[in-house]
Coordinates of C-alpha atoms and ligand atoms in Angstrom, one line a residue:
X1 CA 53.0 144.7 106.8
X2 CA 56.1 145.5 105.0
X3 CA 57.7 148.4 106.0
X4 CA 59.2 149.5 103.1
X5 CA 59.7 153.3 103.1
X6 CA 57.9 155.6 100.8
X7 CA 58.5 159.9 99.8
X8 CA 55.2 160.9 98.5
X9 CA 55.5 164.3 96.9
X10 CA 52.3 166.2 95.6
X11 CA 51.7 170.0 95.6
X12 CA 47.7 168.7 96.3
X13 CA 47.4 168.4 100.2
X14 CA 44.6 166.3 100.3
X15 CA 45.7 164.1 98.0
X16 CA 49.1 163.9 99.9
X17 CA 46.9 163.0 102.9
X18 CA 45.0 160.3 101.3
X19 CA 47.8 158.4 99.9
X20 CA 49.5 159.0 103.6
X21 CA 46.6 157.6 105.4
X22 CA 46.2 154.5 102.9
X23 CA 49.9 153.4 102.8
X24 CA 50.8 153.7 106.3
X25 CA 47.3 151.5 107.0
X26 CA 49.1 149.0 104.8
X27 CA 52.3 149.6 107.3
X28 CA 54.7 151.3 105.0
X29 CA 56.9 154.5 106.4
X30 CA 55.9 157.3 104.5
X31 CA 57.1 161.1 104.3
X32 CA 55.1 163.5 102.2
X33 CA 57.0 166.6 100.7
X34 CA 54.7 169.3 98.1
X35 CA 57.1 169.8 95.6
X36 CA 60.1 168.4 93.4
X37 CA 63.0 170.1 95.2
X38 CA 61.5 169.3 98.8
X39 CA 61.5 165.6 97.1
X40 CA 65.0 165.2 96.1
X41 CA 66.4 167.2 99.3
X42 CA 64.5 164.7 101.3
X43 CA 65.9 161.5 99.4
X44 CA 69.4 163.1 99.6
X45 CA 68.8 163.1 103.7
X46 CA 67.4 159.1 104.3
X47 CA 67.1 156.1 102.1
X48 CA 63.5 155.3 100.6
X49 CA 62.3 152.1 98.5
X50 CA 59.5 153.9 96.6
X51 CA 58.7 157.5 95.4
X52 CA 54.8 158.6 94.4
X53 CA 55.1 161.4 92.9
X54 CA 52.5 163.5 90.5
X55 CA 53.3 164.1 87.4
X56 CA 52.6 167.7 87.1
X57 CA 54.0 169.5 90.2
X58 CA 55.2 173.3 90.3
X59 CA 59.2 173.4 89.8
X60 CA 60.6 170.2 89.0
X61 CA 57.9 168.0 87.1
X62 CA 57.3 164.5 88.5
X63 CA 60.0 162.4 85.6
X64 CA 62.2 165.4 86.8
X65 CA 62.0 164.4 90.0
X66 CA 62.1 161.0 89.6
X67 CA 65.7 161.0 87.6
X68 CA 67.4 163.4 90.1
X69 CA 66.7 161.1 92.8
X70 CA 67.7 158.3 90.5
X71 CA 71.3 159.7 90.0
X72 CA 72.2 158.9 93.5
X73 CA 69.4 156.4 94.5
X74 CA 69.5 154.1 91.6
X75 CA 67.2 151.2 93.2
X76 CA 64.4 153.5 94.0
X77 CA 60.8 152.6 92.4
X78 CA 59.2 155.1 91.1
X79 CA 55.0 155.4 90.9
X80 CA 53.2 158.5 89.1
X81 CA 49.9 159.7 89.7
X82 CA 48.7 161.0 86.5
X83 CA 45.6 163.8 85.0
X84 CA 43.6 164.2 82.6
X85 CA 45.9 165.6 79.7
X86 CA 49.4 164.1 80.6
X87 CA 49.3 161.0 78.9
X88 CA 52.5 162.5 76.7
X89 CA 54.2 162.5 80.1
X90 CA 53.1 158.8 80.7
X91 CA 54.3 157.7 77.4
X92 CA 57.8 159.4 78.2
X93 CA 57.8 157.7 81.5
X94 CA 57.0 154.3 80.1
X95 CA 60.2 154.7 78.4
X96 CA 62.0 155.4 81.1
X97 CA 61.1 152.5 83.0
X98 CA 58.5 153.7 85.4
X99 CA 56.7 150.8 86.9
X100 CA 53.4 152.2 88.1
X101 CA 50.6 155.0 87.3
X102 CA 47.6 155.5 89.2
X103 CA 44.9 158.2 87.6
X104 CA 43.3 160.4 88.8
X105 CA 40.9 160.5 90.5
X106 CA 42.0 156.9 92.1
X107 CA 40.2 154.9 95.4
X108 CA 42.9 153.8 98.5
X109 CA 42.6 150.7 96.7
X110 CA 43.7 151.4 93.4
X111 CA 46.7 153.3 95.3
X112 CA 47.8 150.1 97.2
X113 CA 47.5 147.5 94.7
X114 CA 49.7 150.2 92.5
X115 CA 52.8 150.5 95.2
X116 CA 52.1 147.4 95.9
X117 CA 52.7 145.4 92.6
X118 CA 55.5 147.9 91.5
X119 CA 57.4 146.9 95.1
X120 CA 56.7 143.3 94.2
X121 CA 58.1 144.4 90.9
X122 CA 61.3 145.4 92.0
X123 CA 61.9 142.5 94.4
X124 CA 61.7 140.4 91.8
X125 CA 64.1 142.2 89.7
X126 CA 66.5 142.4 92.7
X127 CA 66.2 138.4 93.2
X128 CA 66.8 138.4 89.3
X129 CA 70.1 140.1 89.8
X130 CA 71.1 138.0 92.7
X131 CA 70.2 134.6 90.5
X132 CA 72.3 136.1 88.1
X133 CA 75.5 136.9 90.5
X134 CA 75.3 133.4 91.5
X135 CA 75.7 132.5 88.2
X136 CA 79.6 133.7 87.9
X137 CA 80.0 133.2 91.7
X138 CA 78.9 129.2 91.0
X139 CA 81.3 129.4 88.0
X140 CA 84.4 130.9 90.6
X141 CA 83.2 127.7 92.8
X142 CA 84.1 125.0 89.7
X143 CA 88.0 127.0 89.4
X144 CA 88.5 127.5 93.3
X145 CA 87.6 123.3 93.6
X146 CA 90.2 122.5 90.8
X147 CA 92.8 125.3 91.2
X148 CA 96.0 125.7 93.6
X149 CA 98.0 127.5 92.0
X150 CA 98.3 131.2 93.3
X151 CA 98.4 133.4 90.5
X152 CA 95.7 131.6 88.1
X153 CA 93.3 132.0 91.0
X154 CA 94.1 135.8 91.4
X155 CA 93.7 136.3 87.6
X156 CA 90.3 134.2 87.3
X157 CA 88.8 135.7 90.3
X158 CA 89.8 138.9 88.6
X159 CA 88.6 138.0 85.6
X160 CA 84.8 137.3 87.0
X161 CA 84.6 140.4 89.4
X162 CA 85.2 142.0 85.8
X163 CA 82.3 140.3 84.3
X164 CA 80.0 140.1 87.3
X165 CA 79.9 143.9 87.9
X166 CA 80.5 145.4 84.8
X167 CA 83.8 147.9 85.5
X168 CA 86.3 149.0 83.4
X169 CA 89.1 148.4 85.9
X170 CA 89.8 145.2 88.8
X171 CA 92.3 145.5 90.8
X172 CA 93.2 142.4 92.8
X173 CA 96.4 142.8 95.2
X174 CA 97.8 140.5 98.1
X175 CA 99.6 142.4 100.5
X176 CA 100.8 142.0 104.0
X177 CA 99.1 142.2 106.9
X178 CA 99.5 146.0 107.7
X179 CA 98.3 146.5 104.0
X180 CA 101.7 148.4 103.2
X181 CA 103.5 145.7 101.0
X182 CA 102.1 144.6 97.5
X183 CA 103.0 140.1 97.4
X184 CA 101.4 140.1 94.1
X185 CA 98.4 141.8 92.0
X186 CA 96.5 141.2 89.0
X187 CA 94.4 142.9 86.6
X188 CA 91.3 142.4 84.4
X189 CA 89.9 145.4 82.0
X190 CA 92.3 148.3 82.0
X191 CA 95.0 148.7 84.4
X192 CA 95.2 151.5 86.6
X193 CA 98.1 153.5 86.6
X194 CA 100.9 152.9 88.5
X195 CA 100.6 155.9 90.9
X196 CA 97.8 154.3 93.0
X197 CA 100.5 152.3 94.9
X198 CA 102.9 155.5 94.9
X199 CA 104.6 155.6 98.0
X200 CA 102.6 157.1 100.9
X201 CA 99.9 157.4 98.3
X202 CA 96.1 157.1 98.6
X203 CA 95.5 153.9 97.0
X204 CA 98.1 152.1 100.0
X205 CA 96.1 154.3 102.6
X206 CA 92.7 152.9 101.2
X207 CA 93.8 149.5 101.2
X208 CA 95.1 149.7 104.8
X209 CA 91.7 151.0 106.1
X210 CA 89.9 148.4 103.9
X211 CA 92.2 145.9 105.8
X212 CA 91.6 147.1 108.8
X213 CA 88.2 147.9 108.9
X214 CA 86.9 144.9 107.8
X215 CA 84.8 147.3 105.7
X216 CA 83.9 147.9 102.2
X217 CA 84.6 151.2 101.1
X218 CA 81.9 152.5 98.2
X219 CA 82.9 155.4 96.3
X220 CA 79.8 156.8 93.6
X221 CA 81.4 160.0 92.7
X222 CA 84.4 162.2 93.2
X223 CA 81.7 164.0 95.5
X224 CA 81.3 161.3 97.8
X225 CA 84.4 160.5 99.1
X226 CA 86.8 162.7 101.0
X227 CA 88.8 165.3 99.6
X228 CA 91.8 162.5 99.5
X229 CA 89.7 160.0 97.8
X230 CA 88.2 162.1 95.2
X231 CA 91.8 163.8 94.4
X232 CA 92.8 160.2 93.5
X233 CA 90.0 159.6 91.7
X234 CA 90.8 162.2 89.5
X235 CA 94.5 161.1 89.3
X236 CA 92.8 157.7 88.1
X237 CA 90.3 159.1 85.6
X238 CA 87.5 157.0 87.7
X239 CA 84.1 158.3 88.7
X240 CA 82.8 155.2 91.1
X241 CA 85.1 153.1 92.9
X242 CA 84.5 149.9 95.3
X243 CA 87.7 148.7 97.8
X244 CA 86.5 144.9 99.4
X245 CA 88.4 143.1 101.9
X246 CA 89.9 139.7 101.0
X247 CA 88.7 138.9 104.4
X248 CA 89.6 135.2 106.1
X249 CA 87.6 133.5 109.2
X250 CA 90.9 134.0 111.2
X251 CA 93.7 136.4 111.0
X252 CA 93.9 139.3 108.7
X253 CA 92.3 140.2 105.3
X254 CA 94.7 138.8 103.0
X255 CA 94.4 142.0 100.3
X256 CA 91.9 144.2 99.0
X257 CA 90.1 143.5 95.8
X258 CA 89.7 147.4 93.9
X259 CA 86.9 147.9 91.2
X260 CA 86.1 151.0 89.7
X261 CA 84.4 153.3 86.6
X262 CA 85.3 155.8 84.5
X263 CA 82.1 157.2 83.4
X264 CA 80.6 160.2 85.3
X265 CA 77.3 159.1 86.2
X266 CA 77.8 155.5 86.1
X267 CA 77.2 154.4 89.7
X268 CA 77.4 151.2 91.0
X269 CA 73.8 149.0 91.9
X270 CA 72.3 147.7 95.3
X271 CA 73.2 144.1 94.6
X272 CA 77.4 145.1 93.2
X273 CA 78.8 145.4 96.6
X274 CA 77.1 142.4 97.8
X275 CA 77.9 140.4 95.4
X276 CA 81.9 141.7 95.4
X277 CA 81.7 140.8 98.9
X278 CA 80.7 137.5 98.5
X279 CA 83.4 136.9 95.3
X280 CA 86.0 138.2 97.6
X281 CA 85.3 135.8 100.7
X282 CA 85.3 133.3 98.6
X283 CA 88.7 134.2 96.7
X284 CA 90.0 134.6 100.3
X285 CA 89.1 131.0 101.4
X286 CA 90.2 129.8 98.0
X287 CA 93.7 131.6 98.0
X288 CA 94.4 130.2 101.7
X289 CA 94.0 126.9 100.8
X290 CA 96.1 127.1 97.8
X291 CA 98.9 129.0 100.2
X292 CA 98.6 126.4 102.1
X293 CA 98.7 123.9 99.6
X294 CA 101.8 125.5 98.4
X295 CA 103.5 125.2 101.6
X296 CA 102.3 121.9 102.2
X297 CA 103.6 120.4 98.8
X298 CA 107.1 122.7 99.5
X299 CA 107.2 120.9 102.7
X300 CA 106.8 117.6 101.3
X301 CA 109.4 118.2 98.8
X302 CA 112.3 118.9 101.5
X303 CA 111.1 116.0 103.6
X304 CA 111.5 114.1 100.1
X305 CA 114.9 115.6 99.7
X306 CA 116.2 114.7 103.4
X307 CA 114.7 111.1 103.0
X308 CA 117.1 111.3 99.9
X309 CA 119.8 112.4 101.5
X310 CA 119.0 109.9 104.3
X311 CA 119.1 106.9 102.1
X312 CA 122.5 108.2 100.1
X313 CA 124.0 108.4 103.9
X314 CA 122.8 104.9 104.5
X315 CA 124.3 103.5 101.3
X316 CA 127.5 105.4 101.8
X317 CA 128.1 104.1 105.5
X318 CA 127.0 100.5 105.1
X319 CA 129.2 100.4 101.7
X320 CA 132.3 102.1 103.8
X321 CA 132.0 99.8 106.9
X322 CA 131.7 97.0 105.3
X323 CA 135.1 96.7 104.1
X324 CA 137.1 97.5 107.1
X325 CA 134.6 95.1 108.9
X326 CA 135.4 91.9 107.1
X327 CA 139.5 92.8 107.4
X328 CA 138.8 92.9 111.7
X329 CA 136.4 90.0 111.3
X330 CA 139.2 88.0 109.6
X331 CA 142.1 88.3 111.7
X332 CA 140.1 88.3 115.1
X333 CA 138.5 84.7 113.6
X334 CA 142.1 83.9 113.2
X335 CA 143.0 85.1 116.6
X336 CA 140.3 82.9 118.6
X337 CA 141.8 80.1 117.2
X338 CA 145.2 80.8 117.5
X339 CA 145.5 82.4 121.3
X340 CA 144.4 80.7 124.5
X341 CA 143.1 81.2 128.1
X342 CA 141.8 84.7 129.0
X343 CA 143.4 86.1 125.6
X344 CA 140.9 83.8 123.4
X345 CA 137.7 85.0 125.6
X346 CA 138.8 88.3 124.2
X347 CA 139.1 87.8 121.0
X348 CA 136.0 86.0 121.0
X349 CA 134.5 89.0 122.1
X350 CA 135.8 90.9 119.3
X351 CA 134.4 88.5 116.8
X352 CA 130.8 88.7 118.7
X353 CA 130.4 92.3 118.5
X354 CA 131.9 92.5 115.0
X355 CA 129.1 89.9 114.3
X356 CA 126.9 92.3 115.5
X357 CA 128.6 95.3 113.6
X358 CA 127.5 93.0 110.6
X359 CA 124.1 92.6 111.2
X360 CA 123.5 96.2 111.8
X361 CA 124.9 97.0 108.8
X362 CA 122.9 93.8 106.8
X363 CA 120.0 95.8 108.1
X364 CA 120.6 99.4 107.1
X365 CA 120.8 97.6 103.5
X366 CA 118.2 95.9 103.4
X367 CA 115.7 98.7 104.5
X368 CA 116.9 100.5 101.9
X369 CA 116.8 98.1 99.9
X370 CA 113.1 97.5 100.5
X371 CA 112.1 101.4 100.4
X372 CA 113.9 101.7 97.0
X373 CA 112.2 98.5 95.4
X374 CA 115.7 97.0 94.4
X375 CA 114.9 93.8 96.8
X376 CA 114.2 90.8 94.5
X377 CA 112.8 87.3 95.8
X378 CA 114.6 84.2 95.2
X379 CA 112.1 81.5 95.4
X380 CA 112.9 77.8 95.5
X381 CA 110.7 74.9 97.5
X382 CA 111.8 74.8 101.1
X383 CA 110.7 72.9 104.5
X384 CA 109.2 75.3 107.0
X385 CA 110.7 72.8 109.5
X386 CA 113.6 73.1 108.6
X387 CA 114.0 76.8 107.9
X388 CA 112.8 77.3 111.8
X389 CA 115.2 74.4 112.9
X390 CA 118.4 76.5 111.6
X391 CA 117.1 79.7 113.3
X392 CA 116.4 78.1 116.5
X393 CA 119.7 76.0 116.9
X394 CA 121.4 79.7 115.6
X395 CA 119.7 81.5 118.1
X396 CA 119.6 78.6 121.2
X397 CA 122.9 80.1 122.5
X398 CA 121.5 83.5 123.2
X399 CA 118.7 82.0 124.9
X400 CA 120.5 80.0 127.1
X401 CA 122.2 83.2 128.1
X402 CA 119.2 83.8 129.3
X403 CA 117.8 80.6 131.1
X404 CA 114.7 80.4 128.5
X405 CA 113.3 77.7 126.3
X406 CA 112.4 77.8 122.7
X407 CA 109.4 75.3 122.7
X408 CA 108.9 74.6 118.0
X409 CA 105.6 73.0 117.7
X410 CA 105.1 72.5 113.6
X411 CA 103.1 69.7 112.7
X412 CA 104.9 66.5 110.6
X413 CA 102.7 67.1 107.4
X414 CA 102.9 70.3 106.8
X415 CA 103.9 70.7 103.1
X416 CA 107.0 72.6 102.2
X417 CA 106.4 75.8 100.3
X418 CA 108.0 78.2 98.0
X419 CA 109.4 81.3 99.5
X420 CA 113.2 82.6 99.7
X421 CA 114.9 81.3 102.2
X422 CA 117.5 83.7 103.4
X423 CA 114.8 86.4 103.6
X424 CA 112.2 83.7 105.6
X425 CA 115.9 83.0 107.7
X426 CA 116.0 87.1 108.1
X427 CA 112.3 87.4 109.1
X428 CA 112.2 84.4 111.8
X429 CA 115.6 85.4 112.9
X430 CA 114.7 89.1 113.5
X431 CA 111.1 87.9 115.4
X432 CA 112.7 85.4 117.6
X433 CA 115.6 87.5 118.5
X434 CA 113.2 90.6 119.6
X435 CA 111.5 87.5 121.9
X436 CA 114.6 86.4 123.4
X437 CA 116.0 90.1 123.6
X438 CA 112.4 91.8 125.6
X439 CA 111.3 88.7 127.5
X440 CA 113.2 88.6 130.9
X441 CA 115.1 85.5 132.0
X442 CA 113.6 82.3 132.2
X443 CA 110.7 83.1 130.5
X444 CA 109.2 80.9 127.9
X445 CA 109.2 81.4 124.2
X446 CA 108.5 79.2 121.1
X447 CA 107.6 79.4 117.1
X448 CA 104.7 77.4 115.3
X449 CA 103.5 76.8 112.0
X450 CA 99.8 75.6 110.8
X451 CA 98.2 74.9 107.9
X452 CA 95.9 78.3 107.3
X453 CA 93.8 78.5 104.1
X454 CA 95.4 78.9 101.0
X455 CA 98.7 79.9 103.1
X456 CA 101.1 78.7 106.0
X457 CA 101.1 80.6 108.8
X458 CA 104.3 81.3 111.4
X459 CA 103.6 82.7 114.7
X460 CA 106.7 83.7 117.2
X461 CA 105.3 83.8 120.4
X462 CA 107.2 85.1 124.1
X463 CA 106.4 85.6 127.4
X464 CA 107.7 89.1 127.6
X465 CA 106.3 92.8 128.5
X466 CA 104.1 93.0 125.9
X467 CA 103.2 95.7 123.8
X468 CA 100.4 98.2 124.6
X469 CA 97.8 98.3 122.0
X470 CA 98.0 101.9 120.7
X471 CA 101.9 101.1 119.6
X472 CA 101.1 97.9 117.9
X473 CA 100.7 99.6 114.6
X474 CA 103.9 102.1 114.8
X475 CA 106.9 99.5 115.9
X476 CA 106.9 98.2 112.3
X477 CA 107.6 101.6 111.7
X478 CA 111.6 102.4 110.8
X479 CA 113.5 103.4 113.9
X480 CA 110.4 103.2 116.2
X481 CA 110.8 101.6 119.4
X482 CA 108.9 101.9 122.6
X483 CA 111.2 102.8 124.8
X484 CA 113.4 105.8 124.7
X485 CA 117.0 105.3 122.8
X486 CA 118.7 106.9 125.5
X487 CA 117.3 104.9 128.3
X488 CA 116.3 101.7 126.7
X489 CA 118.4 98.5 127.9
X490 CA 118.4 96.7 124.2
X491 CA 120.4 97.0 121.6
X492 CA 118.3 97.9 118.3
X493 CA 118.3 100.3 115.9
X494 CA 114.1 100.0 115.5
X495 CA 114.9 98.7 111.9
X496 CA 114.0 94.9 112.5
X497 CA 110.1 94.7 112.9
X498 CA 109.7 97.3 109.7
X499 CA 112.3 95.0 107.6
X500 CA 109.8 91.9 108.7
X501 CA 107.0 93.4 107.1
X502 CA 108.8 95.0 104.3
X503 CA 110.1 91.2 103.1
X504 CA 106.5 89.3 104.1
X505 CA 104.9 92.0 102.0
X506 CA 107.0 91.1 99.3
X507 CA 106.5 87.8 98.8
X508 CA 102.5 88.9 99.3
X509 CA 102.2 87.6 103.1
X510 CA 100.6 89.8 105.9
X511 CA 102.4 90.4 109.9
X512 CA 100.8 91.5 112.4
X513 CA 101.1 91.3 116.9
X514 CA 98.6 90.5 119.1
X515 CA 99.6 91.5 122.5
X516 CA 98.9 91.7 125.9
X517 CA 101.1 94.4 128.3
X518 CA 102.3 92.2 131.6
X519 CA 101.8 88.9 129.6
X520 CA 103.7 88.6 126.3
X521 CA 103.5 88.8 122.5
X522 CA 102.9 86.8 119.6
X523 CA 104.3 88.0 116.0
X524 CA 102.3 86.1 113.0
X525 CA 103.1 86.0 109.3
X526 CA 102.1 84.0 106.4
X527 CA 103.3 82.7 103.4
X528 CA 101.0 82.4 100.8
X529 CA 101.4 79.1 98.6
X530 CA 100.2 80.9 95.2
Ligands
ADP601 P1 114.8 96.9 117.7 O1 114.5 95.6 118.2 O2 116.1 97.1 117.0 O3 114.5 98.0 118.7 P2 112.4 96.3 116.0 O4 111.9 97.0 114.8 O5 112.8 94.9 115.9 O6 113.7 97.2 116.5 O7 111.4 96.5 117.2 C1 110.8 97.8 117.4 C2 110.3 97.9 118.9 O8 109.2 97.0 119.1 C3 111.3 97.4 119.9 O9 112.2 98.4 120.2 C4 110.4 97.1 121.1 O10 110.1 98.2 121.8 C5 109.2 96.5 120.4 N1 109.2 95.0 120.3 C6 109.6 94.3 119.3 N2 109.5 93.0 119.6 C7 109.0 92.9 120.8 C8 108.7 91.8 121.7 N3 108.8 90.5 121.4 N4 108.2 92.1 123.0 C9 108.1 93.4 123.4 N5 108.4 94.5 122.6 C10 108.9 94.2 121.3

């Protein structure tokens, strides 16, 4: 059963009847008309796949028949039942491409296997035509993968609607979303004139019910279309005209993509609109992503540009508080030794927190440093003991502040190794200053070293808050610190932890945590001996 529908026209009724009977046994739809002009009326009113005509009919002869209907139903199949005496008539229609004959006299049979094979026929073509439109639309897929860049994909999607359908003019336009404001357009074949986008005009009132409608408006003829439409049509010169939607999933059809002819007569095919639709969902997908692409890489570029900026103001500040720094550092140095009593705690003070001021500014160096790849590594032989036996006796004073104990545990043969020692002093300083800073008073804290592999590894261990396990990653991030700068109790910048693993990944080591929230934390490193 296939349902197709089929316009039977024959001035014999009883042969009308017996084709009738057969076909709609094999399930087609059929209408019978008994001459030419009742045919083509009838295929002007409803759609039909197939027309069995006779050849000799009263009026309009069967090929006449046949190529009316053609001019506006260009898909239809076309079967003749011939005589005796018209085989001049079947040559002609030969050339004209008609599928099928069945003679007279013929059996039900004969009829069926005729419509039939000339139905099969014309499916086949049609799935011709569609292997072929996948053919440009697979091609589109190869430039849509590789390209991002706007304009290119407007001219080559252009450039295969040109191909794919055969027109003499593409219009491809982006425009806002009411459809009243060109962004950009471009052309393949010739361009049409200027006056489609006149103000007001009828091209911009297309393209806004295009948008709007979601629909595909198909033009054949300057008869088919409103008097508005085929007014511009003749403005254009064009005789057959298709508007698609640039439709995307969400939101609204970015632009319209325009096709048209300029030969009377010359009307598009079943499979053009489909396959325009399909090119233009596919331009529509592929233009988003290259908008967004565009704003993406636009984005990237200012937050380039501010990190710029960012690193210039870091230089800047650290290079202008330096100097002003060392003057204060030197005469309150010379003032704690020189005053006395309640005038010297003071003055101490001053020294402490300018100590501090130094540090801070040590840091916002040496990140930048590190981002910008001007850090170098000074390498020389040292003892691990001893490089943790200078931190800890620099850092016992601030731990006695606090009631807690720095427990070293490094075993007597561990071999020295070659690393730089002011950046292993700035790494085991920053990690056992974070211990003595987060873990509360008289809590218990302490560094190690062992022999690991083919590298010697340094773990800083406290009895603090810990860290929870989703931040581990992000607080060797610049500026990152659990809690909130304007609540948190310690001083910090956030700069310490990422200027640890900036200086152990220079000399080729790995840091990580390995924490527990309520219990503590314990930073590792190594130092690789190659
Ligand atoms: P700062 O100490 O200046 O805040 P860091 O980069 O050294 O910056 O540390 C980042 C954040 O990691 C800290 O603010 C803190 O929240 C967390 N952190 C670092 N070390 C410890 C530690 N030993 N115990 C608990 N939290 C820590």
């Amino acid at each position: 059963m296939s349902g197709e529908r089929i316009l039977i026209a024959d001035d014999e009724e009883h042969i009308r009847d017996l084709c009738a009977r057969a076909l709609m046994a094999e399930g087609y739809q059929v209408r019978c008309v008994a001459d030419g002009l009742q045919a083509v009326e009838a295929a002007r009113q409803e759609p039909f796949d197939l027309l069995l005509t006779d050849i000799l009919m009263p009026g309009l002869r069967g090929l006449e028949v046949a190529r009316a209907i053609q001019e506006f139903a260009p898909d239809i199949v076309c079967v003749v039942i011939t005589g005796h005496g018209t085989m001049d008539m079947v040559i002609e229609a030969l050339k004209l491409g008609f599928y099928e004959f069945v003679a007279k006299p013929f059996t039900p049979d004969e009829l069926i296997r005729a419509v039939n094979h000339a139905l099969e026929r014309e499916r086949l073509r049609r799935e011709n035509v569609r292997l072929k439109a996948l053919l440009p639309l697979f091609e589109l897929n190869k430039v849509f993968m590789s390209t991002v860049d706007v304009p290119s994909l407007l001219q080559q999607v252009a450039e295969v609607a040109h191909q794919a359908v055969r027109v003499d003019h593409v219009l491809l336009a982006l425009l806002d979303a009411g459809g009243n404001r060109v962004l950009a357009q471009t052309v393949s074949g010739s361009p049409l004139p200027d006056s489609l986008w006149a103000a007001g005009g009828q091209g911009q009132r297309i393209a806004r019910q295009v948008m709007q409608s979601g629909q595909q408006l198909i033009v054949q003829g300057r008869e088919d279309g409103d008097q508005a439409v085929a007014d511009l049509m003749v403005e254009l010169g064009i005789h057959a005209l298709i508007v698609t939607p640039l439709a995307v999933k969400s939101g609204h059809p970015l632009g319209i993509l325009w096709v048209a002819r300029d030969t009377e007569g010359d009307s598009f095919t079943g499979g053009d609109p489909e396959l325009l639709a399909v090119l233009s969902g596919q331009a529509a997908i592929a233009i988003e992503n290259a908008r967004l692409f565009e704003e993406t890489q636009r984005a990237y570029q200012e937050l380039q540009q501010l990190d710029r900026l960012k690193s210039e103001f870091i230089n800047i500040a650290a290079h202008e508080l330096r100097t002003p720094l060392a003057i204060l550092m030197g005469h309150a140095d010379l003032l704690e030794t020189e005053l006395t009593g309640e005038l010297r705690e003071r003055a101490r003070t001053i020294v402490r927190n300018s100590m501090r001021l130094r540090d801070l500014i040590t840091e916002m160096t040496d990140l930048r440093h590190l981002a910008t790849g001007e850090m170098r590594l000074r390498l020389e032989e040292l003892s691990i003991e001893k490089a943790i036996g200078e931190v800890v006796l620099d850092m016992t004073s601030l731990a006695r502040a606090k009631h807690q104990t720095i427990a070293v545990d490094v075993p007597d043969d561990l071999r020295p190794v070659r690393a730089d020692p002011q950046k292993l002093y700035t790494v085991l300083s920053n990690l056992l200053s974070n211990a003595i800073k987060f873990t509360p008073p008289a809590g218990r804290i302490g560094i190690r070293a062992l022999e690991r592999g083919d590298a010697v590894q340094v773990l800083v261990w406290d009895t603090g808050p810990g860290i929870p396990d989703h931040l581990q990653d992000k607080i060797f991030t610049p500026f990152y610190q659990v809690e909130q700068s304007l609540t948190r109790q310690h001083a910090g910048m956030g700069l310490g932890l990422s200027i640890v693993r900036g200086m152990v990944e220079l000399w080729g080591g790995q840091v990580w945590v390995e924490s527990e929230v309520g219990k503590g934390s314990t930073f590792a490193f190594t130092i690789p001996r190659e």
